[in-house]
PDB file of C-alpha atoms and ligand atoms in Angstrom:
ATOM      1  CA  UNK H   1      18.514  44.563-114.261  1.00 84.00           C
ATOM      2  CA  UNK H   2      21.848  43.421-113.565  1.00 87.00           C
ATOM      3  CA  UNK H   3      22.615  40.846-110.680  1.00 94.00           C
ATOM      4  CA  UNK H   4      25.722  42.277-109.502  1.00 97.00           C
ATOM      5  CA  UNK H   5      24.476  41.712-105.724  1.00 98.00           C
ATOM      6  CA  UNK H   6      23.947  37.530-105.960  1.00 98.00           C
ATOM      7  CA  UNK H   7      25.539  36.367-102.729  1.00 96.00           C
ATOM      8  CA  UNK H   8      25.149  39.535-101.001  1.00 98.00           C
ATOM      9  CA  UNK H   9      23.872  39.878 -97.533  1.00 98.00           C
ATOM     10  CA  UNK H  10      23.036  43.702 -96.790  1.00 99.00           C
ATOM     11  CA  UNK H  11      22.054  45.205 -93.785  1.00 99.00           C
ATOM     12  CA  UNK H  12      19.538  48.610 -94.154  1.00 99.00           C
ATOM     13  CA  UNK H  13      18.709  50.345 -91.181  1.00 99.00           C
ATOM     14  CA  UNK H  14      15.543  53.099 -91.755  1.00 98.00           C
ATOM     15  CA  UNK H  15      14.052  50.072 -94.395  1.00 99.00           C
ATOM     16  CA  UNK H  16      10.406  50.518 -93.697  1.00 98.00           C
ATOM     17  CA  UNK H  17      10.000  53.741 -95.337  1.00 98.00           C
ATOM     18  CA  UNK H  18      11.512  56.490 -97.596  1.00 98.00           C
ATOM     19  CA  UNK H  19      14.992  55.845 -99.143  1.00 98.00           C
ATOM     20  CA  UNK H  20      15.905  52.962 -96.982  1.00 99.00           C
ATOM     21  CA  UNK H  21      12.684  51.072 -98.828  1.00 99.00           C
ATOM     22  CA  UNK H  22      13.822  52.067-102.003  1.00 99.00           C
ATOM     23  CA  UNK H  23      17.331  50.490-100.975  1.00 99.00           C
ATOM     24  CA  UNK H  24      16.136  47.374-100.030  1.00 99.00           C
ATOM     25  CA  UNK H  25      13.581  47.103-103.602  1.00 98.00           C
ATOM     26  CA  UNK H  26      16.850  48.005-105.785  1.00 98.00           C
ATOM     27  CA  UNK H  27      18.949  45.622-103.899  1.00 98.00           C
ATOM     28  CA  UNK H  28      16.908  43.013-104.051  1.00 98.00           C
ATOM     29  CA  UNK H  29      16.119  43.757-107.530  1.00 98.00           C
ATOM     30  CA  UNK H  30      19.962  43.112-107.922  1.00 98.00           C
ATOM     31  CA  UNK H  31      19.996  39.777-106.341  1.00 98.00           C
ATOM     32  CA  UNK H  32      21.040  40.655-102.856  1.00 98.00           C
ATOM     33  CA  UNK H  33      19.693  38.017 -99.677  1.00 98.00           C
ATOM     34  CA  UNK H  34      18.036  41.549 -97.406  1.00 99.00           C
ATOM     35  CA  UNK H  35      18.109  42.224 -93.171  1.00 99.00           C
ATOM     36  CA  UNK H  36      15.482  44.844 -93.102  1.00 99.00           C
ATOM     37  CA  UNK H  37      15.690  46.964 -89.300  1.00 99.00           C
ATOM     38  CA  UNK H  38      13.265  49.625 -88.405  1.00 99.00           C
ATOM     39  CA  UNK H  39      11.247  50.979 -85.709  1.00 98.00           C
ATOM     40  CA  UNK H  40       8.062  50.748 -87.717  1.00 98.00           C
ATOM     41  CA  UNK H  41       7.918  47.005 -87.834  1.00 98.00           C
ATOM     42  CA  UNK H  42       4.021  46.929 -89.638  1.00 98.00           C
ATOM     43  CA  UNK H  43       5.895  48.502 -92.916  1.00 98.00           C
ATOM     44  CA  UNK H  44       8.848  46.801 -92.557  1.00 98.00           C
ATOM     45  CA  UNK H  45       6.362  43.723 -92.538  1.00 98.00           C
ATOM     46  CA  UNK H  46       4.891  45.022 -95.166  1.00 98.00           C
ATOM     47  CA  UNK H  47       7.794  45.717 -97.750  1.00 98.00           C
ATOM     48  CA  UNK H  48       9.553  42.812 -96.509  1.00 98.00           C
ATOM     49  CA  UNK H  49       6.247  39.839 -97.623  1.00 98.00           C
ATOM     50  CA  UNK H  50       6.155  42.210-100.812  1.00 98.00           C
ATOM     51  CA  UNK H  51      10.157  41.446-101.301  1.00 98.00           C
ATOM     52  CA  UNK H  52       9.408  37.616-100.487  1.00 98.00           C
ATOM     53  CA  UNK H  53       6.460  37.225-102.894  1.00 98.00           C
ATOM     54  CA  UNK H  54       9.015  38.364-105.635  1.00 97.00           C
ATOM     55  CA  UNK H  55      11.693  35.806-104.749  1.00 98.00           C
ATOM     56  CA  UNK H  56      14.334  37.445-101.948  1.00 98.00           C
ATOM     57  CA  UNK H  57      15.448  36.125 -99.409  1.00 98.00           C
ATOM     58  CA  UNK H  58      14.833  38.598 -96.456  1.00 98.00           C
ATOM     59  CA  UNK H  59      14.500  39.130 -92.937  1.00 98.00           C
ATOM     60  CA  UNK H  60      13.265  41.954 -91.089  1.00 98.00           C
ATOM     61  CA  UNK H  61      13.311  42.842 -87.591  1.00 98.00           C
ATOM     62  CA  UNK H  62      12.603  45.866 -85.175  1.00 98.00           C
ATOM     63  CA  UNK H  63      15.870  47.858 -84.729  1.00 99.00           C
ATOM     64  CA  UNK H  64      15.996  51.140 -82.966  1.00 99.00           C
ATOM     65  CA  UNK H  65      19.342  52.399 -84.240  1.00 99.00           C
ATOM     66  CA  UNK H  66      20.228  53.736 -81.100  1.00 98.00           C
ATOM     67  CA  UNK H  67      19.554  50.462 -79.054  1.00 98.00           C
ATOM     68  CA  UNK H  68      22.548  48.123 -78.619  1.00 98.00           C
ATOM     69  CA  UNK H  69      20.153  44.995 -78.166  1.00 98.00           C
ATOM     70  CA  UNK H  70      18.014  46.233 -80.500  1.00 98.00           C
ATOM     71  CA  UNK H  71      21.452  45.405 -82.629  1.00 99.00           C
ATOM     72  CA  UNK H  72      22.703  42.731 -80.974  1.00 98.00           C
ATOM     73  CA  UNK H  73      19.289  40.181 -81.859  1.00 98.00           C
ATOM     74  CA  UNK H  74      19.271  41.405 -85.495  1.00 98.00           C
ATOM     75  CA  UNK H  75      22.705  40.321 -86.208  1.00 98.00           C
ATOM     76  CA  UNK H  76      22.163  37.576 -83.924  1.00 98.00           C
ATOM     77  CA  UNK H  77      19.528  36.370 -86.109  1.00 98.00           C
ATOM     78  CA  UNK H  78      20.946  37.533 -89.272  1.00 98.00           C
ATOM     79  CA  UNK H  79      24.411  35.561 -88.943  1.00 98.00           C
ATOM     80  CA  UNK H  80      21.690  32.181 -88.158  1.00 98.00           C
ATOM     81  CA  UNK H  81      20.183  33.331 -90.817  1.00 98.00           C
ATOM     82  CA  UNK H  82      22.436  33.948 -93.618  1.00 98.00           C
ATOM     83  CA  UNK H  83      26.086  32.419 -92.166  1.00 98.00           C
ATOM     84  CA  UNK H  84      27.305  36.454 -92.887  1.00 98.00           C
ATOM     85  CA  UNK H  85      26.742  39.744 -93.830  1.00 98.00           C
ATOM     86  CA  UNK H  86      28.542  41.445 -96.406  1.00 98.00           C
ATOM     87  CA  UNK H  87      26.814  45.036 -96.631  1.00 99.00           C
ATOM     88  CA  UNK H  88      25.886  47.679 -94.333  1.00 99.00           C
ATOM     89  CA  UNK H  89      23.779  50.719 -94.868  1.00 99.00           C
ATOM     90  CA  UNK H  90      23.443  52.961 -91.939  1.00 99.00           C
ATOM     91  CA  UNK H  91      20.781  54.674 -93.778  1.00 98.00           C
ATOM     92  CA  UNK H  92      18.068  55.736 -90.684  1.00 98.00           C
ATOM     93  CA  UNK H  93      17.742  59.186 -89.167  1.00 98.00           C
ATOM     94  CA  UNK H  94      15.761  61.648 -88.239  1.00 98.00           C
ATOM     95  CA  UNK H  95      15.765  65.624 -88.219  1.00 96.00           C
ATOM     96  CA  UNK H  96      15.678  67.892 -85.664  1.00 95.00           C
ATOM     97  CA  UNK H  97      13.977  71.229 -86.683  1.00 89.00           C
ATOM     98  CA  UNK H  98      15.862  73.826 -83.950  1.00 94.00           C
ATOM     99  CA  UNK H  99      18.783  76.389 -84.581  1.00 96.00           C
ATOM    100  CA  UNK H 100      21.573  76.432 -82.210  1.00 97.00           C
ATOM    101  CA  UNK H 101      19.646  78.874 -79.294  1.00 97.00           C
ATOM    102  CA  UNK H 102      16.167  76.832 -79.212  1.00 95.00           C
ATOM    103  CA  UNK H 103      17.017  73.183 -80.252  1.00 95.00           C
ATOM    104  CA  UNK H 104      16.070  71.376 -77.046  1.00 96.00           C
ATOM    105  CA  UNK H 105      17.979  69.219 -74.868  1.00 97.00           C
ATOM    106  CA  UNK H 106      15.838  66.466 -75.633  1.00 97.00           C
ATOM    107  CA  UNK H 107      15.819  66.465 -79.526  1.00 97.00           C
ATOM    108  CA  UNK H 108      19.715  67.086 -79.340  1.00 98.00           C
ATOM    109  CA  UNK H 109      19.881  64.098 -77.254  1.00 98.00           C
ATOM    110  CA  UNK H 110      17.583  61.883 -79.300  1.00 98.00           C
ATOM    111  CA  UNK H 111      19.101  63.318 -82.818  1.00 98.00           C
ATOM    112  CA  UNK H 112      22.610  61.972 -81.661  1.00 98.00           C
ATOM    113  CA  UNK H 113      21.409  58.633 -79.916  1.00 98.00           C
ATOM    114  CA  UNK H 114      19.347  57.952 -83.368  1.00 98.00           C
ATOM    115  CA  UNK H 115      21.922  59.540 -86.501  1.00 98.00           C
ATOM    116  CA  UNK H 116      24.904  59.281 -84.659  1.00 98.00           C
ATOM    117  CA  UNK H 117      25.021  56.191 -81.680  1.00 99.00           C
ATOM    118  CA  UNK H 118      23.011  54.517 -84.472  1.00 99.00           C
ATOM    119  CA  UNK H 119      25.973  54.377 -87.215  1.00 99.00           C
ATOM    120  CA  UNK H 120      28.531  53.830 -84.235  1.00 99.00           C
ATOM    121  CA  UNK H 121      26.377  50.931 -82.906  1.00 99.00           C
ATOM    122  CA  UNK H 122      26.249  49.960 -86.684  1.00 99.00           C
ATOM    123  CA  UNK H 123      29.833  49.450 -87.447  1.00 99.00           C
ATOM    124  CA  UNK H 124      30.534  48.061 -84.090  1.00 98.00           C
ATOM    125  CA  UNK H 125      27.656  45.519 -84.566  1.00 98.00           C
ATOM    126  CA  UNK H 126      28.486  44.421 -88.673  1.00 99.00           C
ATOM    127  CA  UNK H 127      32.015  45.102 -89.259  1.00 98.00           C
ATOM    128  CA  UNK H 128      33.766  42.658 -87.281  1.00 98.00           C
ATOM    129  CA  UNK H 129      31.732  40.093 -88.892  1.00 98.00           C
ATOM    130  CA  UNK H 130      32.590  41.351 -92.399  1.00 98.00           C
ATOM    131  CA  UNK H 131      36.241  41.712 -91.253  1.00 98.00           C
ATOM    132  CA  UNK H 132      36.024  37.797 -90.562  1.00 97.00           C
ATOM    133  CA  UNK H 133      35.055  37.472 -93.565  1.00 97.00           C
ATOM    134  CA  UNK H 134      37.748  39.509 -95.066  1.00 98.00           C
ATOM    135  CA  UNK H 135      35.254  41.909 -97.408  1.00 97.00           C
ATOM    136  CA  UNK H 136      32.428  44.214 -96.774  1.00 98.00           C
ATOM    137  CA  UNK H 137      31.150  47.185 -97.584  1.00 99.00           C
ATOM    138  CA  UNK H 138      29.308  49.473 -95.334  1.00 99.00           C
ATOM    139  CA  UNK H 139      27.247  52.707 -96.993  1.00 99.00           C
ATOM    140  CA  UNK H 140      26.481  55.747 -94.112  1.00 99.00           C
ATOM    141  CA  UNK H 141      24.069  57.826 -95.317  1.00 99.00           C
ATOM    142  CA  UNK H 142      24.959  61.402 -93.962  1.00 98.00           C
ATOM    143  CA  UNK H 143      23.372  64.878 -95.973  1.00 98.00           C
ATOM    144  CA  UNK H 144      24.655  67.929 -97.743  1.00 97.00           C
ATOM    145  CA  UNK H 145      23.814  69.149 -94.544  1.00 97.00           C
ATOM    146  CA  UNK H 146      26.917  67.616 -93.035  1.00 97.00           C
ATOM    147  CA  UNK H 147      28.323  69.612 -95.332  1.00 97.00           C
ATOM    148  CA  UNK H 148      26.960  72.817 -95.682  1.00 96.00           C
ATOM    149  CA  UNK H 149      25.609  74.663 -92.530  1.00 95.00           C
ATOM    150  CA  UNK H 150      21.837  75.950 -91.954  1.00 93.00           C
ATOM    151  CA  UNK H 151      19.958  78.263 -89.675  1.00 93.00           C
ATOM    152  CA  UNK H 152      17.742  74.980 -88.801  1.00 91.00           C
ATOM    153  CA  UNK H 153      18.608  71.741 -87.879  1.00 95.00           C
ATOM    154  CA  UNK H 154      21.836  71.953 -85.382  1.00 97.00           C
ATOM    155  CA  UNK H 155      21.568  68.802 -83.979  1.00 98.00           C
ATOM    156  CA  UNK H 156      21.297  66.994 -87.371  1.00 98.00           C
ATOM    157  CA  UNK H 157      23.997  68.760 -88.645  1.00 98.00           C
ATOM    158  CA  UNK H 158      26.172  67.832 -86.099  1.00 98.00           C
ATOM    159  CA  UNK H 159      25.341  64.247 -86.539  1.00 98.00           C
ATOM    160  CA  UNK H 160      25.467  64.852 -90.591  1.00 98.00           C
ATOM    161  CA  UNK H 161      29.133  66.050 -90.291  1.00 98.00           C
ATOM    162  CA  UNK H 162      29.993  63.905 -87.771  1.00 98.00           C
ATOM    163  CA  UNK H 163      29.037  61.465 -89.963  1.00 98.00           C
ATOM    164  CA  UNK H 164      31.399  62.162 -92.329  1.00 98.00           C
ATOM    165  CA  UNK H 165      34.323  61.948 -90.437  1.00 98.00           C
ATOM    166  CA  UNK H 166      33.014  58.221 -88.659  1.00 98.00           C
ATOM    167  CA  UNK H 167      33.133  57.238 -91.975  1.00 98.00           C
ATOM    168  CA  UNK H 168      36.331  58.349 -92.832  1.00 98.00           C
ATOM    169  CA  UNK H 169      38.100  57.338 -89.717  1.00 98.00           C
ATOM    170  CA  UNK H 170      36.283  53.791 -90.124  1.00 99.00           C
ATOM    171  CA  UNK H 171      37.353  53.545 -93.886  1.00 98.00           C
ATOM    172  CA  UNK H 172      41.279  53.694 -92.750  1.00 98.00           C
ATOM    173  CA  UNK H 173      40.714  50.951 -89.770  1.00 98.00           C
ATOM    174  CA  UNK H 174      38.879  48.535 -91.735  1.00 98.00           C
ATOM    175  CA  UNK H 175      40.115  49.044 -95.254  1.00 98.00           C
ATOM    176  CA  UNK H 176      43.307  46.683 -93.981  1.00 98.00           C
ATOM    177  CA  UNK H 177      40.989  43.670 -93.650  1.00 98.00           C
ATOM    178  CA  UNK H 178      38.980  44.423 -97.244  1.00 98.00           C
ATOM    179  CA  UNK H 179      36.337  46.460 -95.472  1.00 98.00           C
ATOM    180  CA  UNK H 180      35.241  49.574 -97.441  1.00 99.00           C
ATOM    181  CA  UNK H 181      33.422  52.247 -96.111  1.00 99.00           C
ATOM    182  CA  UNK H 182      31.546  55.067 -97.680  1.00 99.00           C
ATOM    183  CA  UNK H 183      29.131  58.254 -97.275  1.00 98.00           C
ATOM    184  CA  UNK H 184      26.727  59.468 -99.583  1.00 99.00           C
ATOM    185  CA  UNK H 185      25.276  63.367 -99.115  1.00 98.00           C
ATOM    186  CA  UNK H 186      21.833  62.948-100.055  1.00 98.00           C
ATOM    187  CA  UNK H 187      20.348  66.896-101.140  1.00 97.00           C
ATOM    188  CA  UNK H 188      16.559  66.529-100.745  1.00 96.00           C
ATOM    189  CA  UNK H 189      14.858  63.547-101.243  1.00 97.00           C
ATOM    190  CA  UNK H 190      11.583  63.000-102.026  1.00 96.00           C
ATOM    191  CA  UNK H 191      10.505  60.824 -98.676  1.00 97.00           C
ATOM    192  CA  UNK H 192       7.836  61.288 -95.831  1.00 94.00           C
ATOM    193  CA  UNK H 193      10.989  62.925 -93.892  1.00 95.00           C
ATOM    194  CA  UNK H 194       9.621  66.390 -96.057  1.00 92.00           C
ATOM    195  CA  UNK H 195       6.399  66.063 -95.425  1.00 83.00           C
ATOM    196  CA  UNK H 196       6.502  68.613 -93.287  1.00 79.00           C
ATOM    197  CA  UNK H 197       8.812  71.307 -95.451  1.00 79.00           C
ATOM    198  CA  UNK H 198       6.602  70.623 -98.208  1.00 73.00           C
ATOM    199  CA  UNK H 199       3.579  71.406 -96.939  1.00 69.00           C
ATOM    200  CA  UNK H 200       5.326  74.903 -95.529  1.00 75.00           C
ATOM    201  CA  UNK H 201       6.358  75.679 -99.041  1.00 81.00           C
ATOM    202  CA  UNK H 202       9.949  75.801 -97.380  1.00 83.00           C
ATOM    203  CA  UNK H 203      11.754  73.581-100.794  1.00 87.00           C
ATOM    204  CA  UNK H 204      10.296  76.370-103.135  1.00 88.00           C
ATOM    205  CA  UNK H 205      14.070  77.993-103.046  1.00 86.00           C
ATOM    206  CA  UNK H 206      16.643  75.399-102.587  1.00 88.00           C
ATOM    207  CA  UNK H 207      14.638  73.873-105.227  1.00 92.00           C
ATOM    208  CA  UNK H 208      15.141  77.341-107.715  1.00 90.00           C
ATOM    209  CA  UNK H 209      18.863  76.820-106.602  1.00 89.00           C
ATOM    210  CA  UNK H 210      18.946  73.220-107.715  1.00 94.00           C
ATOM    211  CA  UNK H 211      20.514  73.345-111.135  1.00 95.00           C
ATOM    212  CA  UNK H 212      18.580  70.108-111.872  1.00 96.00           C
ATOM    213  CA  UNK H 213      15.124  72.037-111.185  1.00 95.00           C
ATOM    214  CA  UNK H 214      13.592  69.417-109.115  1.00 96.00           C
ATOM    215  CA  UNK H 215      13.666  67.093-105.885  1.00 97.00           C
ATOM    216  CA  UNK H 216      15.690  63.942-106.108  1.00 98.00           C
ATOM    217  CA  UNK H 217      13.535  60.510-105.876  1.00 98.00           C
ATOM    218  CA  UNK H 218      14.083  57.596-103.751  1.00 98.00           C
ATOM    219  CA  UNK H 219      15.379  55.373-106.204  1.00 98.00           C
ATOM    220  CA  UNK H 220      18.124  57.924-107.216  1.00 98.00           C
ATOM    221  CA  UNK H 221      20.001  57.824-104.265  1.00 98.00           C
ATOM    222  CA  UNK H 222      19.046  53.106-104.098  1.00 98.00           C
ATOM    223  CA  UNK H 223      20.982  53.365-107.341  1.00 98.00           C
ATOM    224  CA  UNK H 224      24.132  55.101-105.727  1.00 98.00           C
ATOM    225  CA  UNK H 225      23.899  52.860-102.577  1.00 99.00           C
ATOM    226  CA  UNK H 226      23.778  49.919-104.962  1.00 98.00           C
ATOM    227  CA  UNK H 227      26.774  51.213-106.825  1.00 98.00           C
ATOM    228  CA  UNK H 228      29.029  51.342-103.694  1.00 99.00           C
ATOM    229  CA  UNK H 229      27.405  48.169-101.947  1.00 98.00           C
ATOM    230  CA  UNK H 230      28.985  46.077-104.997  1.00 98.00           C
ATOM    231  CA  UNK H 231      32.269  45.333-106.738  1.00 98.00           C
ATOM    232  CA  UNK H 232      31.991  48.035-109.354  1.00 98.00           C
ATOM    233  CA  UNK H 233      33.217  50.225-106.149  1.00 98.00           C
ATOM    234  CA  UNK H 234      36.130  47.862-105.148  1.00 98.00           C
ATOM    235  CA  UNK H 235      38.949  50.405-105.192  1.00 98.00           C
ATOM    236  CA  UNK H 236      36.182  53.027-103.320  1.00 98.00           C
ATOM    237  CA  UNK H 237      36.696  53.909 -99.467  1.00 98.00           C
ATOM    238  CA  UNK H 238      36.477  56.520 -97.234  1.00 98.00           C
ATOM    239  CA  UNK H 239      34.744  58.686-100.501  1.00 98.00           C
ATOM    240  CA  UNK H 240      31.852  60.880-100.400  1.00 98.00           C
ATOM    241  CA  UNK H 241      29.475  61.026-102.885  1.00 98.00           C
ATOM    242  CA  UNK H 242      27.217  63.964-103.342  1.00 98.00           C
ATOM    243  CA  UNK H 243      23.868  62.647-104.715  1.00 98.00           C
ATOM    244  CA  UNK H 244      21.588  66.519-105.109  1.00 98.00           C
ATOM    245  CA  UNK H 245      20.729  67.746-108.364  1.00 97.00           C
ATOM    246  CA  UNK H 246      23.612  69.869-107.834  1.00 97.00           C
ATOM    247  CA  UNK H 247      22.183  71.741-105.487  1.00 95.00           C
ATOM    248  CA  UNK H 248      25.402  72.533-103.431  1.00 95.00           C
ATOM    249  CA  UNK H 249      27.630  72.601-106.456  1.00 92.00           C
ATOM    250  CA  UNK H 250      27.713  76.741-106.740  1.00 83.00           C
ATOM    251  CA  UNK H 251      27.480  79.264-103.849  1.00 69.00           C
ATOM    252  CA  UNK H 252      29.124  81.575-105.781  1.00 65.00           C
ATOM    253  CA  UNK H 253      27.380  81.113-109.344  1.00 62.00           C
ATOM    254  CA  UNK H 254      25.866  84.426-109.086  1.00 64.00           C
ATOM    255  CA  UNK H 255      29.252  86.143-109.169  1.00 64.00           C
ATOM    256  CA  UNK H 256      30.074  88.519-112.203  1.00 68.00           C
ATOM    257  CA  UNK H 257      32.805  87.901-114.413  1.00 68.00           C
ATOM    258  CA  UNK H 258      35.368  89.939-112.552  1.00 66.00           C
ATOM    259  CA  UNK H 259      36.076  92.120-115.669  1.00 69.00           C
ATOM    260  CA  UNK H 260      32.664  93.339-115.151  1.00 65.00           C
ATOM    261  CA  UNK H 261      33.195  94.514-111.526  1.00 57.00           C
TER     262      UNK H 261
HETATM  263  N1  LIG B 301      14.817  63.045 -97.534  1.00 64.08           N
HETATM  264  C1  LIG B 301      15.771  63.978 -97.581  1.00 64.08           C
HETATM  265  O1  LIG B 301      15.587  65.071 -98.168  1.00 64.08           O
HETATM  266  C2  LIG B 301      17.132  63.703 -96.985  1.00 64.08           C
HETATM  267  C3  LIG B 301      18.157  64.596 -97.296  1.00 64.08           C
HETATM  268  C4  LIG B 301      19.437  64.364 -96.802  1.00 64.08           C
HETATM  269  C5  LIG B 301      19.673  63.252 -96.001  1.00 64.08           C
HETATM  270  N2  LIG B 301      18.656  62.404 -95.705  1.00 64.08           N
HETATM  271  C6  LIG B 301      18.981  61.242 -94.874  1.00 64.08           C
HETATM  272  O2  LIG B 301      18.622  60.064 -95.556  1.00 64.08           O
HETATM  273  C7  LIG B 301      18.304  59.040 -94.614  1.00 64.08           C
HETATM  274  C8  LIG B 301      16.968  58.431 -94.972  1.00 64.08           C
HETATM  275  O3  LIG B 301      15.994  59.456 -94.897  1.00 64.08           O
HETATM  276  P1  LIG B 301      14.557  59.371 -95.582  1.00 64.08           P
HETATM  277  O4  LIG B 301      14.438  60.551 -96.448  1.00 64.08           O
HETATM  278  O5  LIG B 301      14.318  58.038 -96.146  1.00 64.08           O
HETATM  279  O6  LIG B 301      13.679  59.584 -94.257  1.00 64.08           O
HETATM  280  P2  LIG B 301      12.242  59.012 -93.867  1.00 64.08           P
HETATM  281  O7  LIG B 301      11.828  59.777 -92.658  1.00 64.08           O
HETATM  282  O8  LIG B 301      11.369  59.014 -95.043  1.00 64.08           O
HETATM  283  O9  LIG B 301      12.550  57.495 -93.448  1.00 64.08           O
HETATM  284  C9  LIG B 301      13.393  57.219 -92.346  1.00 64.08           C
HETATM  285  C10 LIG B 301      13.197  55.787 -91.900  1.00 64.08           C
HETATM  286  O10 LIG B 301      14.009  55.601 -90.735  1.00 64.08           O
HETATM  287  C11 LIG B 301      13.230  55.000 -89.733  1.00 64.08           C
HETATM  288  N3  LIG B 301      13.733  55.350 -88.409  1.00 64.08           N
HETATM  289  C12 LIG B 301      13.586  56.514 -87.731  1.00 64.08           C
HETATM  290  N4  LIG B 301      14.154  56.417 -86.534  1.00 64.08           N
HETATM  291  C13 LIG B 301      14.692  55.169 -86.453  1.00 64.08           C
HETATM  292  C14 LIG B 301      15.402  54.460 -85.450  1.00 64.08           C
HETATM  293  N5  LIG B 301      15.666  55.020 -84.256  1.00 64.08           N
HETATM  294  N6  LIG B 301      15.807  53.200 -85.720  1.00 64.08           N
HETATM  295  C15 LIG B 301      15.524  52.628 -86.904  1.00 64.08           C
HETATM  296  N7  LIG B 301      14.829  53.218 -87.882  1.00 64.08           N
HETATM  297  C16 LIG B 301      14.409  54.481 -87.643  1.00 64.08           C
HETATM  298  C17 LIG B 301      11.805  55.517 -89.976  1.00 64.08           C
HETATM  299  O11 LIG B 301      10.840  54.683 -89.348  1.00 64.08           O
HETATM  300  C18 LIG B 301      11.748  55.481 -91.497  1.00 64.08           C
HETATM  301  O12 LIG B 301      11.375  54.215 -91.979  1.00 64.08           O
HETATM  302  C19 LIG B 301      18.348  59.709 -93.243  1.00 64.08           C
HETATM  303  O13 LIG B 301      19.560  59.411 -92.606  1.00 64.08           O
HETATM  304  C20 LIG B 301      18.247  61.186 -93.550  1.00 64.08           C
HETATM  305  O14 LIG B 301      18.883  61.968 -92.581  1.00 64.08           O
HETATM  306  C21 LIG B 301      17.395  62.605 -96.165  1.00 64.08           C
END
């Protein structure tokens, strides 16, 4: 594998499991230096001795998202650490399974402290840093449901689109001082965040509608993150890649040829 990451110091919240582990193994495969934050610090132990024992640099802390001090320590330590940090990917989050009449107050309050406070406590936390610097480049990781609207979910969606327009608005404040920012729109993933729709058979038909046929994997989306973590995305900001089999690429692909109307 290419070292396009040697020198890098990147930030992934949401490391221990799911995509955010897959981040932090493809980054470090690419030579990055790793500060690993999660709220389940045993498997965040765990990946992080595994990443060690192969030759990164890393270090991993507990970071709830949606705690400023939680944020203030690990960059605290990270900056002692490493001197800087030039990535950033605001990759944790967490679903929240109500529709707009029986989502509760409390999972639409913890939804935005985690997907939402989280990436604003993110890019408050890193970006001055990077802007000292004079380069960065910060990754949120949002969803096609951002996007695309659902009967489930409403407090994740919120957060998913709000998401999009953080990064956006970021993108034209930092881009002056050589900070990039970008999203990616992850369709489904195969992480323990669908545990629970898989075992209720509920991915049977966005799956059918997937023109790919299949769930994406973990490393799928690492390999995007990578992408827009190094130089080979200089001239990207403010984008927002789509990463889903194609899943949300055709609402309307069942429509006739209108000559056949
Ligand atoms: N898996 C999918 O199908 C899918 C689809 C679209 C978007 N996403 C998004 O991708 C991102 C990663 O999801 P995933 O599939 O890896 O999920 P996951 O549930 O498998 O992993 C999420 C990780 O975030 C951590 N986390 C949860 N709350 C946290 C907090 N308050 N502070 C710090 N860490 C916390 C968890 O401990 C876990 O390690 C999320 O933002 C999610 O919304 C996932």
């Amino acid at each position: 594998m290419t070292k396009r990451l040697e020198g890098a110091v990147v930030l992934i919240t949401g490391a221990a499991l799911g995509q955010g582990n897959a981040h932090a193994r493809r980054m470090a495969a690419e030579g990055a230096h790793l500060v690993l934050g999660d709220i389940r610090v045993d498997d965040l132990e765990t990946l992080a001795s595994e990443l060690r024992s192969d030759g990164t640099r890393v270090l991993a802390g507990r970071l709830d998202v949606a705690d400023p001090d939680d944020w203030s320590s690990l960059v605290q330590d990270a900056t002692a650490e490493f001197g800087t940090i030039t990535g950033l990917v605001n990759n944790a989050g967490i679903m929240s399974r109500g529709s707009v009449l029986d989502e509760t107050l409390e999972d639409w309050m913890r939804t935005l402290a985690v997907n939402q406070t989280g990436v604003f406590l993110g890019l408050q936390s890193v970006a001055p840093i990077m802007q000292k610097a004079g380069r960065g480049s910060i990754v949120n990781v949002a969803s096609t449901l951002g996007r695309y609207a659902s009967t489930v979910g409403f407090a994740y969606q919120a957060t998913k689109g709000a998401m999009l327009m953080m990064s956006k608005s970021a993108a034209l404040s930092l881009g002056p001082s050589g900070v990039r920012v970008n999203t990616i729109l992850p369709g489904l993933v195969d992480t323990p965040f669908l545990a629970d729709s898989k075992e209720r058979g509920a991915l049977a038909d966005p799956v059918s509608r997937t023109p790919l046929g299949r769930i994406g994997k973990a490393e799928e989306l690492a390999s995007v993150a990578a992408f827009l973590i190094s130089d080979d995305a200089a001239y990207m900001s403010g984008a927002e890649l789509v990463v889903d089999g194609g899943m949300t690429s055709g609402s309307l692909q069942s429509l006739k040829p209108l000559k056949e109307i």
